[in-house]
Short mmCIF file of C-alpha atoms in Angstrom, two decimals:
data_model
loop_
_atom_site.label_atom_id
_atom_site.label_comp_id
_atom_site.label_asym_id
_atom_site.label_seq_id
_atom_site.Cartn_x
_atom_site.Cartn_y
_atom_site.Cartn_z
CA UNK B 1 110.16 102.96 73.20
CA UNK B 2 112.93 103.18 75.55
CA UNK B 3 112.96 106.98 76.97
CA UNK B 4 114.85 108.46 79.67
CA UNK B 5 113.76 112.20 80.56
CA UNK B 6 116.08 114.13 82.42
CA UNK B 7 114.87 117.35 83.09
CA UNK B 8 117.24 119.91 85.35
CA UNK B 9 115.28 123.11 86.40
CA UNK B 10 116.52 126.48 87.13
CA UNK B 11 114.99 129.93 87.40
CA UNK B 12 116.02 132.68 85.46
CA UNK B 13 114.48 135.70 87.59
CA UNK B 14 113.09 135.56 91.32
CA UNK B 15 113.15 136.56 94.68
CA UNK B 16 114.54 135.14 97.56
CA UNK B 17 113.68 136.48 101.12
CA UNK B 18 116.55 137.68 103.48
CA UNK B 19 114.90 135.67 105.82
CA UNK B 20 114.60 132.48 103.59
CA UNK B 21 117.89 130.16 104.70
CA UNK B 22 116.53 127.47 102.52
CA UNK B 23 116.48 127.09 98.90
CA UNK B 24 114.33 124.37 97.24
CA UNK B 25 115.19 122.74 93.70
CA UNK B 26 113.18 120.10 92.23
CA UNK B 27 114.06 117.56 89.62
CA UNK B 28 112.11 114.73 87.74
CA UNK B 29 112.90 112.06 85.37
CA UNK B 30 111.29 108.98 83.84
CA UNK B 31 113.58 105.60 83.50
CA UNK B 32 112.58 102.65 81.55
CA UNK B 33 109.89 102.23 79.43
CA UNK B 34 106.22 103.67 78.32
CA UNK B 35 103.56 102.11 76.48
CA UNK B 36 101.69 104.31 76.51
CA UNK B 37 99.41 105.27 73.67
CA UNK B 38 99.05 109.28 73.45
CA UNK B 39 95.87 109.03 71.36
CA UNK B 40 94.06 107.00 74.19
CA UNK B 41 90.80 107.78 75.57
CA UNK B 42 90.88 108.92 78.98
CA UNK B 43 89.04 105.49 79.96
CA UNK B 44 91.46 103.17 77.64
CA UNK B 45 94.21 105.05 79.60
CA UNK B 46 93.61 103.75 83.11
CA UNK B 47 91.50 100.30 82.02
CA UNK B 48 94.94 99.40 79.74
CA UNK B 49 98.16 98.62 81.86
CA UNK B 50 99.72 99.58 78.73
CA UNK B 51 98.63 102.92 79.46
CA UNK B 52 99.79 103.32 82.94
CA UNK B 53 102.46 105.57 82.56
CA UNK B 54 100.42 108.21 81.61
CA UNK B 55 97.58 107.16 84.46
CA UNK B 56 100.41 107.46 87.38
CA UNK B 57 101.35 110.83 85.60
CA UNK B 58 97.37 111.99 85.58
CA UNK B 59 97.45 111.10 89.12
CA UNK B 60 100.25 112.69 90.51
CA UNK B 61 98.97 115.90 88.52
CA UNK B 62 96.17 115.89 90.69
CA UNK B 63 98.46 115.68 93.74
CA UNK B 64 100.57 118.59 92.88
CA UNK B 65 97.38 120.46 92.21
CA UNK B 66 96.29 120.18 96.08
CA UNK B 67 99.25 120.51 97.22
CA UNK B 68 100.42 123.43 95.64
CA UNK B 69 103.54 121.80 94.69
CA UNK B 70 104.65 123.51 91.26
CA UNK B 71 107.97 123.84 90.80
CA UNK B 72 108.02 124.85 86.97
CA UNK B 73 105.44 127.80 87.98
CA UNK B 74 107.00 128.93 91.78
CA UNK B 75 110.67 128.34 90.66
CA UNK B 76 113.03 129.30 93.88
CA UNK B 77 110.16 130.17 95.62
CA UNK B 78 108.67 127.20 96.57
CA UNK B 79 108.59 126.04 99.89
CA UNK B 80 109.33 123.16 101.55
CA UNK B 81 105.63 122.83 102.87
CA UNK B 82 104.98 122.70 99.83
CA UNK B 83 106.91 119.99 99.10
CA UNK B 84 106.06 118.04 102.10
CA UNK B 85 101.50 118.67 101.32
CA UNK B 86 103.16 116.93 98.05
CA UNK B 87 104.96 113.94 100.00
CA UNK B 88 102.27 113.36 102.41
CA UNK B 89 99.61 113.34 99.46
CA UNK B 90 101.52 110.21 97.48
CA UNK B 91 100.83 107.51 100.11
CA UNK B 92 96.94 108.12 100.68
CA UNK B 93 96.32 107.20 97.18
CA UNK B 94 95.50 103.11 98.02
CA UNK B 95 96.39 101.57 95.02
CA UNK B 96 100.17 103.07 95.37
CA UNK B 97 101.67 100.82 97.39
CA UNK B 98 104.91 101.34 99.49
CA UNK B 99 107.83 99.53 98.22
CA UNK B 100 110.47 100.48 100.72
CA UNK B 101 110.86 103.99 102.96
CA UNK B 102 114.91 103.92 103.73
CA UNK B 103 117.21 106.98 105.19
CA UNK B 104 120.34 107.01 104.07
CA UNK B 105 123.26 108.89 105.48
CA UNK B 106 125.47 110.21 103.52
CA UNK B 107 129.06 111.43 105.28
CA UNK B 108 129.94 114.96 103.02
CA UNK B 109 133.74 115.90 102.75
CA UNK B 110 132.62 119.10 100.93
CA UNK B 111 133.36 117.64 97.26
CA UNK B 112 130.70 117.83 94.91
CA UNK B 113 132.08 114.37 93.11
CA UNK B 114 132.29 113.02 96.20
CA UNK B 115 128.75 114.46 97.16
CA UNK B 116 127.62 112.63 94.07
CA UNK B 117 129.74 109.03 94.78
CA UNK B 118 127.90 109.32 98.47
CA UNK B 119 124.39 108.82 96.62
CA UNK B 120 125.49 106.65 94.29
CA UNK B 121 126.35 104.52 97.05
CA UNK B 122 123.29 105.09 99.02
CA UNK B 123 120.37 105.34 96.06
CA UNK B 124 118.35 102.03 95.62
CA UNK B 125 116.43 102.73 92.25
CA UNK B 126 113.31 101.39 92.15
CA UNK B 127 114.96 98.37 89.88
CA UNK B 128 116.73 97.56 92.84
CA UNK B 129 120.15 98.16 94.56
CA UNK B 130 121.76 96.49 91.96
CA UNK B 131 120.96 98.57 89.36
CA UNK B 132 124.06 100.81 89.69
CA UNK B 133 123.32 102.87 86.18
CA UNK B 134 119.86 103.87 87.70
CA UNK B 135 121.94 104.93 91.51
CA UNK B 136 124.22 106.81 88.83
CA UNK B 137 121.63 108.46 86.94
CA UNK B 138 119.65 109.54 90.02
CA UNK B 139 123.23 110.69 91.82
CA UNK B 140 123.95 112.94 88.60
CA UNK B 141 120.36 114.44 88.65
CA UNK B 142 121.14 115.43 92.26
CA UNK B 143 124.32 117.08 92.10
CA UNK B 144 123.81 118.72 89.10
CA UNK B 145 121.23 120.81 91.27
CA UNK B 146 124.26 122.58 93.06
CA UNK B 147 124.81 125.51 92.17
CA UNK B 148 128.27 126.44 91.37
CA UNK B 149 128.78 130.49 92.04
CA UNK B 150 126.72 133.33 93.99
CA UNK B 151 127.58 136.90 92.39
CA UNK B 152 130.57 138.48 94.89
CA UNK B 153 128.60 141.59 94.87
CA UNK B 154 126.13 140.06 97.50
CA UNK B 155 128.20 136.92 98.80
CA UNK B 156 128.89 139.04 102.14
CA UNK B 157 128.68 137.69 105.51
CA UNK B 158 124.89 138.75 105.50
CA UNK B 159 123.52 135.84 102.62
CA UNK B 160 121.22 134.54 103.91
CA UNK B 161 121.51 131.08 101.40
CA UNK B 162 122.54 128.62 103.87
CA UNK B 163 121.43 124.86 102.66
CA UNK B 164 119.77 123.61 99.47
CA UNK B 165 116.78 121.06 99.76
CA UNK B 166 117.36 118.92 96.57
CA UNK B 167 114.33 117.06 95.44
CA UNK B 168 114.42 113.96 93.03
CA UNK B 169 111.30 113.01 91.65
CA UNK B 170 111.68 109.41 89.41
CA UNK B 171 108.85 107.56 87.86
CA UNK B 172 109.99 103.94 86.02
CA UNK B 173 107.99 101.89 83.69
CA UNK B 174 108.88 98.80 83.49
CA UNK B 175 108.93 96.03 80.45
CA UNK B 176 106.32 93.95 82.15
CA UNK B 177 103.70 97.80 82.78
CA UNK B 178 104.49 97.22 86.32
CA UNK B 179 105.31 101.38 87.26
CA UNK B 180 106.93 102.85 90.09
CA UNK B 181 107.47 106.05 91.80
CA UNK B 182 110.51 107.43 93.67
CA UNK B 183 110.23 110.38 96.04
CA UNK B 184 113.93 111.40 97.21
CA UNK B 185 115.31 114.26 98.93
CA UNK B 186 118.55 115.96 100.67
CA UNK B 187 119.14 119.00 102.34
CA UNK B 188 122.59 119.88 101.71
CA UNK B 189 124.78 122.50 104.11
CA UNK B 190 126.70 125.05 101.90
CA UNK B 191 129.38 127.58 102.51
CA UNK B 192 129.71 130.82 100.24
CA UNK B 193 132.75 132.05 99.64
CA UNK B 194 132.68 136.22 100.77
CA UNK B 195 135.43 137.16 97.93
CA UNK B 196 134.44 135.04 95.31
CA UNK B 197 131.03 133.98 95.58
CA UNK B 198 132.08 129.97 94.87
CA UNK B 199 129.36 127.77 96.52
CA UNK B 200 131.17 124.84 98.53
CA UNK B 201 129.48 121.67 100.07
CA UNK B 202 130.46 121.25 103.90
CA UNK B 203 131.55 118.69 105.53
CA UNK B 204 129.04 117.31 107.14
CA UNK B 205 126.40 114.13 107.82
CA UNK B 206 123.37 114.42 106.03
CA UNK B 207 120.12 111.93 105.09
CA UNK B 208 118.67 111.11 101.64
CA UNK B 209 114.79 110.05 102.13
CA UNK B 210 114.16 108.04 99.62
CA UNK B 211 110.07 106.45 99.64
CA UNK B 212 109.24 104.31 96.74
CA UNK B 213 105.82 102.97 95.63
CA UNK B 214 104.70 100.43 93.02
CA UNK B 215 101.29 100.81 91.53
CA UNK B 216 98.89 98.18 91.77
CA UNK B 217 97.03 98.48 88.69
CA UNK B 218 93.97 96.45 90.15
CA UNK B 219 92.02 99.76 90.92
CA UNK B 220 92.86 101.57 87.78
CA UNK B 221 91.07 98.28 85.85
CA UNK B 222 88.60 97.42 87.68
CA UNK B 223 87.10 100.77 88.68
CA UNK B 224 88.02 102.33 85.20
CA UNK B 225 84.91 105.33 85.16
CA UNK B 226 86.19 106.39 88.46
CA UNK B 227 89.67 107.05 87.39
CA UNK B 228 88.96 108.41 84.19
CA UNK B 229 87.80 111.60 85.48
CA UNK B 230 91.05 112.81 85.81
CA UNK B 231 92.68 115.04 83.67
CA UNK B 232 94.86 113.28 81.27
CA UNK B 233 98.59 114.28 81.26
CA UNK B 234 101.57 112.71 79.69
CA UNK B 235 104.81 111.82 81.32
CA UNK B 236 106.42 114.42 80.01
CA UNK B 237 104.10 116.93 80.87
CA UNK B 238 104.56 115.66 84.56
CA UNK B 239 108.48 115.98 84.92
CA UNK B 240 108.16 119.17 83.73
CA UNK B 241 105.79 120.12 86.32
CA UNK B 242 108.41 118.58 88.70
CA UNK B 243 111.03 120.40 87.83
CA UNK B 244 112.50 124.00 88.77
CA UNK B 245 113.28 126.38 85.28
CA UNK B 246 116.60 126.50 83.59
CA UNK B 247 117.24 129.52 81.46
CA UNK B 248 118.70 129.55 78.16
CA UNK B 249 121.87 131.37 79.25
CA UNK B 250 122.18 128.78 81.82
CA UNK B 251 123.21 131.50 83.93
CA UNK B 252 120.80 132.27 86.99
CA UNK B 253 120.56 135.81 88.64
CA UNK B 254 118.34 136.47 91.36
CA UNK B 255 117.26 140.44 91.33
CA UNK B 256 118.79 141.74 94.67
CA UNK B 257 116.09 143.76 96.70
CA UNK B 258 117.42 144.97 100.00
CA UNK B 259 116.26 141.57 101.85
CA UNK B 260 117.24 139.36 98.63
CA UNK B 261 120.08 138.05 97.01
CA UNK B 262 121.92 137.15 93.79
CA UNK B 263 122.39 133.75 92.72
CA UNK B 264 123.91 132.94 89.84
CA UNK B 265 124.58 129.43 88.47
CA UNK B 266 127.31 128.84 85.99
CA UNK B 267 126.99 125.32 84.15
CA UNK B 268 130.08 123.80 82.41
CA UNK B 269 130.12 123.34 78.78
#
């Protein structure tokens, strides 16, 4: 079954500190295509490469578990060390091996489609560079984590909501059960407008990380009673870990405390 999950996140209620400069926004999705048999035994799910997809998922779960890393459950306020416990965790697992760790810069006129071009141009999807519907996809998951407006009320010189660190989380199966995983990231610059509250990108020079891995399915097979210990999760289950809430209204307000401030997103359509 071909699937692609796309799953934008965005909080409907939470805090964010005076002193807190940086936002962080997570994002998952799952390209390609899973085998995977949801009424598998935990041991037929990491002994059958058919299965894989949901054995990287189980995995991962038990990274974001010691890291801490739970977007769906911290919303806005998870951290960045978070995040990076999360990051560091992926490579020590030895039978996910490192496809390609690239930095790409990305020069920023301020335009959100051109903010979105820039990745295009820059993404290699774990299909490869030539892949340009994957570099789209993965461009549109990123900019569609910008937020559009901050309420006027609180868009004052004092703001504190400087830069956004966009995460893009991608897992791929592929037609042959060979999986990947993409770990991408951005922090992004913004200006707030005092009288209106619109969010703007600045010009400026920024990076996309971008570390990709390829499971090597030799450990899940061949030491099958080891892996199967671990909890079970689907896919699905995992990008929506991944990802930061989106409320129904699709309209975000952050409760304004003395040291907080309001953010509100406003989606088109």
């Amino acid at each position: 079954m071909n699937l692609v999950y796309s799953l934008l996140i965005l909080l409907s209620v939470v805090a964010i500190p005076a002193q807190a400069l940086v936002v962080v926004s997570s994002k998952a999705i799952f390209t390609g295509v899973d085998n995977s048999d949801p009424d598998a035994s935990a041991f037929d799910t990491f002994h059958d490469p058919r299965n894989h997809v949901t054995a990287v998922a189980s995995v991962i779960e038990g990274f974001l578990k010691h890291a801490n890393f739970r977007p769906k459950e911290h919303g806005y306020n998870e951290t960045r060390d978070q995040y990076y416990a999360f990051e560091r965790a992926v490579p020590t697992f030895e039978y996910f091996v490192e496809k390609s760790r690239r930095l790409g810069v990305l020069k920023l006129t301020g335009d959100l489609g051109q903010f979105q071009d820039a990745i295009a141009d820059n993404y290699e999807p774990i299909t490869g560079k030539a892949d340009v519907t994957a570099s789209a996809v993965a461009a549109s998951a990123f900019a569609e984590q910008i937020p559009q407006y901050v309420d006027p009320a609180l868009s004052g010189s004092w703001n504190p909501l400087r830069s956004l660190f966009l995460v893009l989380i991608t897992v791929h199966g592929g037609e042959d059960n060979k999986i990947g995983v993409d770990i991408s990231a951005i922090n992004v610059h913004i200006d707030i407008d005092e009288s209106t509250g619109l969010v703007a990108i600045k010009e400026q020079i920024a990076n996309l990380r971008q570390d990709t891995f390829q499971l090597d399915p030799y450990g899940f097979v061949t030491f099958t009673e080891r892996f199967s210990m671990y909890q079970k999760v689907s896919v699905a289950n995992i990008l929506d870990d991944l990802s930061t809430p989106k409320p129904e209204n699709r309209t975000i307000k952050v409760y304004a405390a003395p040291t907080d401030t309001i953010i509100a997103y406003r989606n088109k359509g």
